[in-house]
Amino acid sequence: MELILISTAFIAGFIALKCHLPPLVGFLLAGFGLYAAGFQTNDTIITLSDLGVTLLLFTIGLKLDIKTLLSKEIWAGATVHNLLSTLFFALALFAFKFLGVSALVNMSTEQIVLLGFALSFSSTVFAVKSLQEKGEMNATYGTLAIGILVMQDIFAVVFLTASTGKIPEWYAIALFALPLLRPIFYKVLDWVGHGEMLVLFGIFFALVVGAGLFELVGMKADLGALVLGMLLAGHSKASELSKSLFNLKELFLVCFFLNIGLSDQPTVQGFALALLFLLLLPIKGILYFWVLNKFKFRVRTSLLASLSLFNYSEFGLIVGGLAFKMGWMSGDILVAVAIAVSLSFIIAAPLNRAGHKLYQQSGKWLKEHAAENLNQRDQLIDPGRAQVLILGMGRIGTGAYDELRSRYGKVSLGVEVREEGAHVHRSHGRNVITGDATDPDFWERILDTANVKLVILAMPHHQGNQIALEQLQTRQFKGQIAAIAEYQDQLDSLKEQGVDAAFNIYSEAGSGFARHVCDQLQPQIVKL
């Protein structure tokens, strides 16, 4: 059976990929197809599915600063949207009940509000994977979307804990001591090194220390993984730890999406109700846009964040499953929620891929805030006397900045997508600002680039560098452009698009290392 599941998942995921859809859409459809063929989920798939979600929340925590959640646009935005969205869905469902939709006729007020609450959530799994594929997890709109989703996850965990009637043990108060143990956690993370022990450390802390401790005191295990990830987020190896868990987490999440499809048999009535849910989805997206725009974010930021959240959540299935077990919801409604979640992913995937184009088309008629009233992340940018613009201040961008400073002096301006990262660079004396170079408005906010003679595209994701290159060409930049890439096909693509120099980061690292060795050691090697 396992061979059939793996083969079907691979084929469906491959087809979805070739259709420019996230593989997860293929995994969902594979699950429905397997169920129709007589297959059912089993304990192994359920266990691996749960592990995938737990590791996902742990890795999200690794990238989150608690200050992010405490910002009003995150906690207030998530709360306001959740309340408004739940109210809207409840009213709409009451209208459907009044119109005689059979699946809703026998539902009580409390049950309808519960269903509306479930539909108000967006998918953390889908949004994170979509942002990762585009390399925009750290973009302003990406951090907003993830912050809101984390707040929703917290709402979800609180609700599930309360609805099951499971009260945390009295000794759960000891969990407040976890931040005091952070120095010990940091020391252990330092000691485990960079190999397989780093991966094992992540699994141990996510599943045993985080999930295990919280479950031991009667709280939701997933919340524990999220909290432990956030406690480790300030460590210098947090990003490396997240990357080391990436492939393992992705593999487990395949089981998560298969499990959704294998949960129940779709029916005509369930499919019809799912289509009604999809008709309500645009209002949910409009509410996201309205809430974010009220916090003075630019149209582009509000729109792209809304598109990332433009879906129904796997949490709806969790709530539906719980309600079904307690007799609050019929099987048809549970199936309808499962279908609606799957179809919302299929609808949202191409919308997210075309997000930048949709903004360019719609941004002309959506009203923008006055420049002086914009959120502080979106203020106008003055490059000053900078002659070199370095887009992406990771290890490569930082190395390029320092080398240019040693050669020419203070001629460079670095652009870093994370405010925390930019602050660290400035504390080290580098001229670095916060900005998203894939954002068309970023270039429009730059007051003058007449002094800029060279742009270095040093962002870690190829798609991000391509988008920045297109923006430069659209604005008819006259200077030189250099870019990095990981693979030969990416180098060829960049050269075809018109960069003046493209460098393979792996081969260049090797040749740079050799030059450094020769300069430092002056080896007595006989030339042949």
Coordinates of C-alpha atoms in Angstrom, one line a residue:
M1 CA 0.0 0.0 0.0
E2 CA 2.8 2.4 0.9
L3 CA 4.4 2.0 -2.6
I4 CA 1.0 3.0 -4.2
L5 CA 0.6 6.0 -1.9
I6 CA 4.2 7.2 -2.6
S7 CA 3.9 6.6 -6.4
T8 CA 0.5 8.4 -6.6
A9 CA 1.7 11.3 -4.6
F10 CA 4.8 11.8 -6.7
I11 CA 2.9 11.6 -10.0
A12 CA 0.1 13.9 -8.9
G13 CA 2.7 16.4 -7.4
F14 CA 4.7 16.3 -10.6
I15 CA 1.7 17.0 -12.8
A16 CA 0.7 19.9 -10.5
L17 CA 4.2 21.3 -10.7
K18 CA 4.1 21.2 -14.5
C19 CA 0.7 23.0 -14.4
H20 CA 2.4 25.8 -12.5
L21 CA 0.6 24.8 -9.3
P22 CA 2.1 24.0 -5.9
P23 CA 2.7 20.2 -5.5
L24 CA 0.5 20.3 -2.5
V25 CA -2.5 20.7 -4.8
G26 CA -1.5 17.4 -6.5
F27 CA -1.2 15.7 -3.1
L28 CA -4.7 16.7 -2.1
L29 CA -6.2 15.5 -5.4
A30 CA -4.2 12.3 -5.1
G31 CA -5.8 11.7 -1.7
F32 CA -9.3 12.1 -3.0
G33 CA -8.4 9.8 -5.9
L34 CA -7.0 7.2 -3.7
Y35 CA -10.1 7.3 -1.4
A36 CA -12.3 6.9 -4.4
A37 CA -10.2 3.8 -5.4
G38 CA -10.9 2.3 -2.0
F39 CA -7.8 3.3 0.0
Q40 CA -8.1 4.8 3.5
T41 CA -5.8 6.7 5.8
N42 CA -3.9 4.7 8.4
D43 CA -2.1 5.4 11.6
T44 CA 1.3 5.8 9.9
I45 CA 0.0 8.6 7.6
I46 CA -1.8 10.3 10.4
T47 CA 1.4 10.2 12.6
L48 CA 3.7 11.5 9.9
S49 CA 1.1 14.2 9.0
D50 CA 1.0 15.4 12.7
L51 CA 4.8 15.4 12.7
G52 CA 4.9 17.6 9.6
V53 CA 2.5 20.2 11.1
T54 CA 4.5 20.2 14.4
L55 CA 7.8 20.7 12.6
L56 CA 6.2 23.4 10.4
L57 CA 5.1 25.4 13.5
F58 CA 8.5 24.8 15.1
T59 CA 10.3 26.2 12.0
I60 CA 7.8 29.2 11.9
G61 CA 8.7 29.9 15.5
L62 CA 12.4 29.9 14.6
K63 CA 11.8 32.8 12.2
L64 CA 9.6 34.9 14.5
D65 CA 10.5 37.6 16.9
I66 CA 8.0 38.0 19.7
K67 CA 8.2 41.8 19.0
T68 CA 6.6 41.0 15.6
L69 CA 3.5 39.5 17.2
L70 CA 3.2 42.4 19.7
S71 CA 3.0 44.9 16.8
K72 CA -0.5 46.3 16.6
E73 CA -0.9 45.4 12.9
I74 CA -0.3 41.7 13.7
W75 CA -2.3 41.1 16.9
A76 CA -4.9 43.7 16.3
G77 CA -5.2 43.0 12.6
A78 CA -5.5 39.2 13.2
T79 CA -8.1 39.8 15.9
V80 CA -10.2 42.3 14.0
H81 CA -10.2 40.1 10.8
N82 CA -11.1 37.0 12.8
L83 CA -14.1 38.7 14.4
L84 CA -15.3 40.4 11.2
S85 CA -14.8 37.2 9.1
T86 CA -16.6 35.0 11.6
L87 CA -19.5 37.4 11.7
F88 CA -19.7 37.6 7.9
F89 CA -19.6 33.8 7.4
A90 CA -22.2 33.2 10.2
L91 CA -24.6 35.7 8.7
A92 CA -24.1 34.2 5.2
L93 CA -24.6 30.7 6.5
F94 CA -27.8 31.8 8.3
A95 CA -29.0 33.2 4.9
F96 CA -28.3 29.9 3.2
K97 CA -30.2 28.1 6.0
F98 CA -33.1 30.5 5.5
L99 CA -33.0 29.8 1.7
G100 CA -33.4 26.1 2.5
V101 CA -29.9 24.7 2.0
S102 CA -30.6 21.2 3.3
A103 CA -27.2 20.6 5.0
L104 CA -27.6 23.7 7.1
V105 CA -31.3 23.5 8.0
N106 CA -30.9 21.5 11.1
M107 CA -27.9 23.3 12.5
S108 CA -28.3 25.4 15.6
T109 CA -27.0 29.0 16.0
E110 CA -24.0 27.8 18.0
Q111 CA -23.1 25.3 15.3
I112 CA -23.4 27.8 12.5
V113 CA -21.2 30.3 14.4
L114 CA -18.7 27.4 14.9
L115 CA -18.6 26.7 11.2
G116 CA -18.2 30.4 10.5
F117 CA -15.3 30.5 12.9
A118 CA -13.6 27.6 11.2
L119 CA -14.0 29.2 7.7
S120 CA -12.4 32.5 9.0
F121 CA -9.0 30.9 9.3
S122 CA -6.4 30.8 6.5
S123 CA -3.9 28.0 5.8
T124 CA -0.5 28.3 7.5
V125 CA 0.8 25.4 5.5
F126 CA -0.2 26.8 2.1
A127 CA 0.9 30.4 2.8
V128 CA 4.3 29.3 4.2
K129 CA 5.0 27.0 1.2
S130 CA 3.8 29.6 -1.3
L131 CA 6.1 32.3 0.3
Q132 CA 9.0 29.9 0.5
E133 CA 8.7 29.0 -3.2
K134 CA 8.8 32.7 -4.1
G135 CA 11.6 33.4 -1.7
E136 CA 9.5 36.2 0.0
M137 CA 9.1 34.9 3.6
N138 CA 11.0 38.0 4.8
A139 CA 9.3 40.5 2.6
T140 CA 7.1 43.0 4.4
Y141 CA 3.9 41.4 3.2
G142 CA 5.3 37.9 4.0
T143 CA 6.1 38.8 7.6
L144 CA 2.7 40.4 7.9
A145 CA 0.9 37.3 6.6
I146 CA 3.0 34.9 8.7
G147 CA 2.4 37.0 11.8
I148 CA -1.4 37.0 11.3
L149 CA -1.3 33.2 10.7
V150 CA 0.7 32.6 13.9
M151 CA -1.9 34.6 15.8
Q152 CA -4.6 32.5 14.2
D153 CA -2.8 29.4 15.2
I154 CA -2.8 30.6 18.8
F155 CA -6.5 31.3 18.5
A156 CA -7.0 27.8 17.1
V157 CA -5.0 26.1 19.9
V158 CA -6.9 28.0 22.6
F159 CA -10.2 27.1 21.0
L160 CA -9.3 23.4 20.6
T161 CA -8.1 23.2 24.2
A162 CA -11.3 24.9 25.5
S163 CA -13.7 23.0 23.2
T164 CA -12.4 19.6 24.2
G165 CA -13.0 20.5 27.8
K166 CA -9.4 19.6 28.6
I167 CA -8.2 22.0 31.3
P168 CA -4.4 22.3 31.7
E169 CA -2.9 20.8 34.8
W170 CA -2.2 23.2 37.7
Y171 CA 1.5 22.7 37.2
A172 CA 1.3 24.1 33.6
I173 CA 2.2 27.4 35.2
A174 CA 5.8 26.0 35.3
L175 CA 5.9 26.6 31.5
F176 CA 6.4 30.3 32.2
A177 CA 9.9 29.4 33.4
L178 CA 10.9 28.2 29.9
P179 CA 12.3 31.7 28.9
L180 CA 14.6 31.4 31.9
L181 CA 16.1 28.2 30.3
R182 CA 16.9 30.0 27.1
P183 CA 20.6 30.4 27.9
I184 CA 20.9 26.6 28.4
F185 CA 19.0 25.9 25.1
Y186 CA 21.4 28.3 23.4
K187 CA 24.5 26.5 24.8
V188 CA 23.2 23.1 23.7
L189 CA 22.5 24.5 20.2
D190 CA 26.1 25.8 20.1
W191 CA 27.5 22.4 21.1
V192 CA 25.6 20.2 18.6
G193 CA 27.6 21.6 15.6
H194 CA 26.4 21.7 12.0
G195 CA 25.8 18.1 11.0
E196 CA 23.2 15.4 11.7
M197 CA 23.2 16.4 15.4
L198 CA 21.7 19.7 14.4
V199 CA 18.8 18.0 12.7
L200 CA 18.3 15.7 15.6
F201 CA 18.4 18.7 18.0
G202 CA 15.6 20.3 16.0
I203 CA 13.5 17.2 16.1
F204 CA 14.2 16.6 19.8
F205 CA 13.3 20.2 20.8
A206 CA 10.2 20.3 18.6
L207 CA 8.7 16.9 19.4
V208 CA 10.0 16.2 22.9
V209 CA 10.9 19.5 24.7
G210 CA 8.2 21.5 23.0
A211 CA 5.3 19.3 22.0
G212 CA 6.0 16.7 24.8
L213 CA 6.2 19.2 27.6
F214 CA 3.0 21.0 26.6
E215 CA 1.1 17.8 26.2
L216 CA 2.3 16.6 29.6
V217 CA 0.7 19.5 31.3
G218 CA -2.5 19.2 29.3
M219 CA -1.9 21.8 26.6
K220 CA -1.8 21.5 22.8
A221 CA 1.4 19.9 21.6
D222 CA 1.6 22.1 18.5
L223 CA 1.6 25.2 20.6
G224 CA 4.6 23.8 22.5
A225 CA 6.6 23.4 19.2
L226 CA 5.7 26.9 18.2
V227 CA 6.8 28.4 21.6
L228 CA 10.1 26.5 21.6
G229 CA 10.8 27.7 18.1
M230 CA 10.2 31.3 19.2
L231 CA 12.5 30.8 22.2
L232 CA 15.3 29.7 19.9
A233 CA 14.7 32.4 17.2
G234 CA 17.2 34.8 18.6
H235 CA 20.1 32.4 18.2
S236 CA 22.6 32.9 15.4
K237 CA 22.1 29.3 14.2
A238 CA 18.2 29.6 14.1
S239 CA 18.2 30.1 10.3
E240 CA 20.6 27.2 9.8
L241 CA 18.5 24.9 12.0
S242 CA 15.4 25.9 10.1
K243 CA 17.1 25.0 6.8
S244 CA 18.4 21.7 8.1
L245 CA 14.8 20.6 8.9
F246 CA 13.3 21.9 5.6
N247 CA 13.4 18.6 3.6
L248 CA 12.2 16.5 6.5
K249 CA 9.3 18.8 7.2
E250 CA 8.4 18.9 3.5
L251 CA 8.3 15.1 3.3
F252 CA 6.0 14.8 6.4
L253 CA 3.7 17.5 5.0
V254 CA 3.1 15.3 1.9
C255 CA 1.4 12.9 4.3
F256 CA -0.6 15.8 5.7
F257 CA -2.1 16.7 2.4
L258 CA -2.7 13.1 1.4
N259 CA -4.5 12.6 4.7
I260 CA -6.9 15.4 4.0
G261 CA -7.9 13.7 0.7
L262 CA -8.1 10.3 2.4
S263 CA -10.4 11.4 5.1
D264 CA -13.8 11.0 3.5
Q265 CA -15.7 10.3 0.3
P266 CA -16.9 13.5 -1.6
T267 CA -20.6 13.6 -2.2
V268 CA -22.7 15.7 -4.6
Q269 CA -24.3 17.6 -1.6
G270 CA -20.9 18.2 0.0
F271 CA -19.5 19.4 -3.3
A272 CA -22.4 21.8 -3.8
L273 CA -22.0 23.2 -0.3
A274 CA -18.2 23.6 -0.9
L275 CA -19.0 25.7 -4.0
L276 CA -21.2 28.0 -1.8
F277 CA -18.2 28.4 0.6
L278 CA -16.0 29.3 -2.4
L279 CA -18.5 32.1 -3.4
L280 CA -17.9 33.7 0.0
L281 CA -14.1 33.5 -0.2
P282 CA -13.6 36.8 -2.1
I283 CA -15.2 38.7 0.9
K284 CA -12.7 37.1 3.2
G285 CA -9.9 38.4 1.0
I286 CA -11.4 41.9 0.8
L287 CA -11.6 42.0 4.6
Y288 CA -7.9 41.1 4.9
F289 CA -7.1 43.9 2.4
W290 CA -9.3 46.4 4.3
V291 CA -7.8 45.6 7.7
L292 CA -4.2 45.8 6.5
N293 CA -4.8 49.0 4.5
K294 CA -6.2 50.6 7.7
F295 CA -2.8 50.2 9.2
K296 CA -1.4 52.5 6.5
F297 CA 0.4 49.8 4.5
R298 CA 0.9 50.4 0.8
V299 CA -1.6 48.9 -1.6
R300 CA 1.0 46.4 -2.8
T301 CA 1.8 45.2 0.7
S302 CA -1.9 44.8 1.6
L303 CA -2.8 43.1 -1.7
L304 CA 0.0 40.5 -1.7
A305 CA -0.5 39.7 2.0
S306 CA -4.3 39.3 1.3
L307 CA -3.5 36.9 -1.6
S308 CA -1.2 34.8 0.6
L309 CA -4.2 34.5 3.1
F310 CA -6.8 34.0 0.3
N311 CA -7.8 30.4 1.2
Y312 CA -9.5 28.2 3.7
S313 CA -7.5 26.5 6.4
E314 CA -6.7 22.9 7.3
F315 CA -7.8 24.1 10.7
G316 CA -11.4 24.1 9.4
L317 CA -11.0 20.4 8.9
I318 CA -9.7 20.0 12.5
V319 CA -12.6 21.9 13.9
G320 CA -15.0 20.0 11.6
G321 CA -13.5 16.7 12.7
L322 CA -13.9 17.6 16.4
A323 CA -17.5 18.9 15.8
F324 CA -18.4 15.7 13.9
K325 CA -17.1 13.5 16.8
M326 CA -19.2 15.5 19.2
G327 CA -22.3 15.4 17.0
W328 CA -22.4 19.1 16.2
M329 CA -21.8 18.7 12.5
S330 CA -23.0 16.2 9.8
G331 CA -20.7 14.2 7.6
D332 CA -21.7 16.2 4.5
I333 CA -20.6 19.5 6.1
L334 CA -17.2 17.9 7.0
V335 CA -16.7 16.7 3.5
A336 CA -17.8 20.2 2.2
V337 CA -15.2 21.9 4.3
A338 CA -12.5 19.4 3.0
I339 CA -13.4 20.1 -0.6
A340 CA -13.6 23.8 0.0
V341 CA -10.1 23.8 1.5
S342 CA -8.7 21.8 -1.4
L343 CA -10.4 24.0 -4.0
S344 CA -9.3 27.2 -2.3
F345 CA -5.7 26.0 -2.6
I346 CA -6.2 25.4 -6.3
I347 CA -7.7 28.9 -6.8
A348 CA -5.1 30.6 -4.6
A349 CA -2.0 29.0 -6.1
P350 CA -2.2 30.8 -9.5
L351 CA -3.3 34.0 -7.9
N352 CA -0.2 34.0 -5.6
R353 CA 2.1 33.2 -8.6
A354 CA 0.6 36.2 -10.5
G355 CA 0.5 38.4 -7.4
H356 CA 3.1 41.0 -8.7
K357 CA 1.3 41.3 -12.1
L358 CA -2.1 41.6 -10.3
Y359 CA -0.7 44.5 -8.3
Q360 CA 0.7 46.2 -11.4
Q361 CA -2.7 46.0 -13.0
S362 CA -4.9 46.9 -10.0
G363 CA -2.5 49.3 -8.2
K364 CA -3.4 52.0 -10.7
W365 CA -7.0 52.2 -9.5
L366 CA -6.6 51.2 -5.8
K367 CA -6.2 54.4 -3.7
E368 CA -2.8 54.8 -2.1
H369 CA -2.0 56.5 1.2
A370 CA -0.3 59.9 1.0
A371 CA 3.5 59.4 1.3
E372 CA 3.8 61.2 4.7
N373 CA 1.0 58.9 6.2
L374 CA 2.5 55.6 5.1
N375 CA 3.6 53.0 7.6
Q376 CA 7.2 53.5 8.7
R377 CA 8.3 50.5 6.7
D378 CA 7.2 52.2 3.5
Q379 CA 8.8 55.6 3.7
L380 CA 10.6 57.2 0.7
I381 CA 14.2 56.2 0.2
D382 CA 17.1 58.5 -0.5
P383 CA 20.3 56.7 -1.7
G384 CA 22.4 59.8 -1.1
R385 CA 25.8 59.6 -2.7
A386 CA 25.9 55.8 -3.0
Q387 CA 27.4 54.6 -6.2
V388 CA 26.8 50.8 -5.6
L389 CA 23.4 49.3 -4.7
I390 CA 23.7 45.8 -3.1
L391 CA 20.3 44.0 -3.0
G392 CA 20.3 41.3 -0.4
M393 CA 22.6 41.7 2.6
G394 CA 23.1 38.0 3.5
R395 CA 26.6 36.5 3.7
I396 CA 27.3 37.1 0.0
G397 CA 26.0 40.7 0.0
T398 CA 27.8 41.5 3.2
G399 CA 31.0 40.1 1.8
A400 CA 30.6 42.2 -1.3
Y401 CA 29.9 45.3 0.7
D402 CA 33.0 44.9 2.9
E403 CA 35.2 44.2 -0.1
L404 CA 34.0 47.3 -2.0
R405 CA 34.4 49.4 1.2
S406 CA 38.0 48.2 1.5
R407 CA 38.7 49.1 -2.2
Y408 CA 36.7 52.3 -2.7
G409 CA 35.5 53.5 0.7
K410 CA 31.9 54.3 1.7
V411 CA 30.4 54.0 -1.8
S412 CA 27.7 51.3 -1.2
L413 CA 24.1 51.2 0.0
G414 CA 22.9 47.8 1.1
V415 CA 19.2 46.8 1.0
E416 CA 18.0 44.2 3.5
V417 CA 14.5 42.9 3.6
R418 CA 14.4 42.4 7.4
E419 CA 14.5 45.4 9.7
E420 CA 16.3 43.4 12.4
G421 CA 19.0 42.4 9.9
A422 CA 19.4 46.0 8.7
H423 CA 19.7 47.2 12.2
V424 CA 22.6 44.7 12.9
H425 CA 24.4 45.9 9.8
R426 CA 24.0 49.5 10.8
S427 CA 25.4 48.7 14.2
H428 CA 28.5 47.4 12.4
G429 CA 28.9 50.6 10.5
R430 CA 27.4 49.6 7.2
N431 CA 25.1 51.8 5.2
V432 CA 22.0 49.5 5.0
I433 CA 18.3 50.3 4.7
T434 CA 15.2 48.1 4.9
G435 CA 13.5 47.3 1.7
D436 CA 12.0 44.7 -0.6
A437 CA 13.9 44.8 -3.9
T438 CA 11.2 42.6 -5.6
D439 CA 8.6 45.3 -4.8
P440 CA 7.9 47.7 -7.7
D441 CA 7.1 50.4 -5.2
F442 CA 10.5 50.0 -3.7
W443 CA 12.0 51.4 -6.9
E444 CA 9.3 54.1 -7.1
R445 CA 10.1 55.2 -3.6
I446 CA 13.8 55.7 -4.4
L447 CA 14.2 59.4 -4.9
D448 CA 17.2 59.4 -7.3
T449 CA 19.5 56.7 -8.7
A450 CA 21.6 59.1 -10.9
N451 CA 24.7 58.4 -8.9
V452 CA 24.3 54.6 -8.9
K453 CA 26.8 53.0 -11.3
L454 CA 26.6 49.4 -10.2
V455 CA 23.8 47.2 -8.8
I456 CA 24.6 43.8 -7.3
L457 CA 21.8 41.3 -7.1
A458 CA 22.8 39.1 -4.1
M459 CA 19.4 37.9 -2.9
P460 CA 19.3 34.1 -2.0
H461 CA 16.5 33.2 -4.3
H462 CA 16.8 33.2 -8.1
Q463 CA 13.2 34.4 -8.6
G464 CA 13.8 37.4 -6.4
N465 CA 16.9 38.4 -8.4
Q466 CA 15.0 38.0 -11.6
I467 CA 12.2 40.2 -10.4
A468 CA 14.7 42.9 -9.3
L469 CA 16.4 42.7 -12.7
E470 CA 13.1 43.2 -14.4
Q471 CA 12.3 46.3 -12.3
L472 CA 15.7 47.8 -13.1
Q473 CA 15.2 47.2 -16.8
T474 CA 11.6 48.6 -16.6
R475 CA 13.0 51.8 -15.2
Q476 CA 15.8 51.9 -17.8
F477 CA 18.7 51.7 -15.4
K478 CA 21.9 52.8 -17.2
G479 CA 24.5 51.4 -14.9
Q480 CA 26.0 47.9 -14.7
I481 CA 24.3 44.9 -13.1
A482 CA 25.9 41.8 -11.5
A483 CA 24.0 38.9 -10.1
I484 CA 24.5 35.6 -8.3
A485 CA 23.0 32.2 -9.0
E486 CA 23.2 28.6 -7.7
Y487 CA 22.9 26.6 -11.0
Q488 CA 24.1 26.9 -14.5
D489 CA 20.6 27.2 -16.0
Q490 CA 20.0 30.2 -13.7
L491 CA 23.3 31.8 -14.8
D492 CA 22.3 31.3 -18.5
S493 CA 18.9 32.8 -17.8
L494 CA 20.3 35.9 -16.1
K495 CA 22.8 36.5 -18.9
E496 CA 20.0 36.1 -21.5
Q497 CA 18.0 38.7 -19.5
G498 CA 20.8 41.2 -19.8
V499 CA 23.0 41.2 -16.7
D500 CA 26.5 42.4 -17.3
A501 CA 28.1 39.6 -15.0
A502 CA 26.6 36.5 -13.4
F503 CA 28.4 34.4 -10.9
N504 CA 27.9 30.9 -9.6
I505 CA 28.2 31.2 -5.9
Y506 CA 29.6 27.7 -5.5
S507 CA 32.4 27.9 -8.1
E508 CA 33.2 31.5 -7.2
A509 CA 33.5 30.5 -3.5
G510 CA 36.0 27.8 -4.6
S511 CA 38.1 30.2 -6.8
G512 CA 37.9 32.9 -4.1
F513 CA 39.2 30.4 -1.5
A514 CA 42.1 29.4 -3.7
R515 CA 43.0 33.1 -4.3
H516 CA 42.9 33.7 -0.6
V517 CA 45.1 30.7 0.1
C518 CA 47.7 31.8 -2.5
D519 CA 47.7 35.4 -1.2
Q520 CA 48.0 34.4 2.4
L521 CA 50.3 31.4 2.3
Q522 CA 52.4 32.1 -0.8
P523 CA 52.9 28.3 -1.4
Q524 CA 56.1 27.3 -3.1
I525 CA 54.4 25.4 -5.9
V526 CA 56.2 24.8 -9.2
K527 CA 54.2 25.9 -12.2
L528 CA 53.9 23.3 -14.9

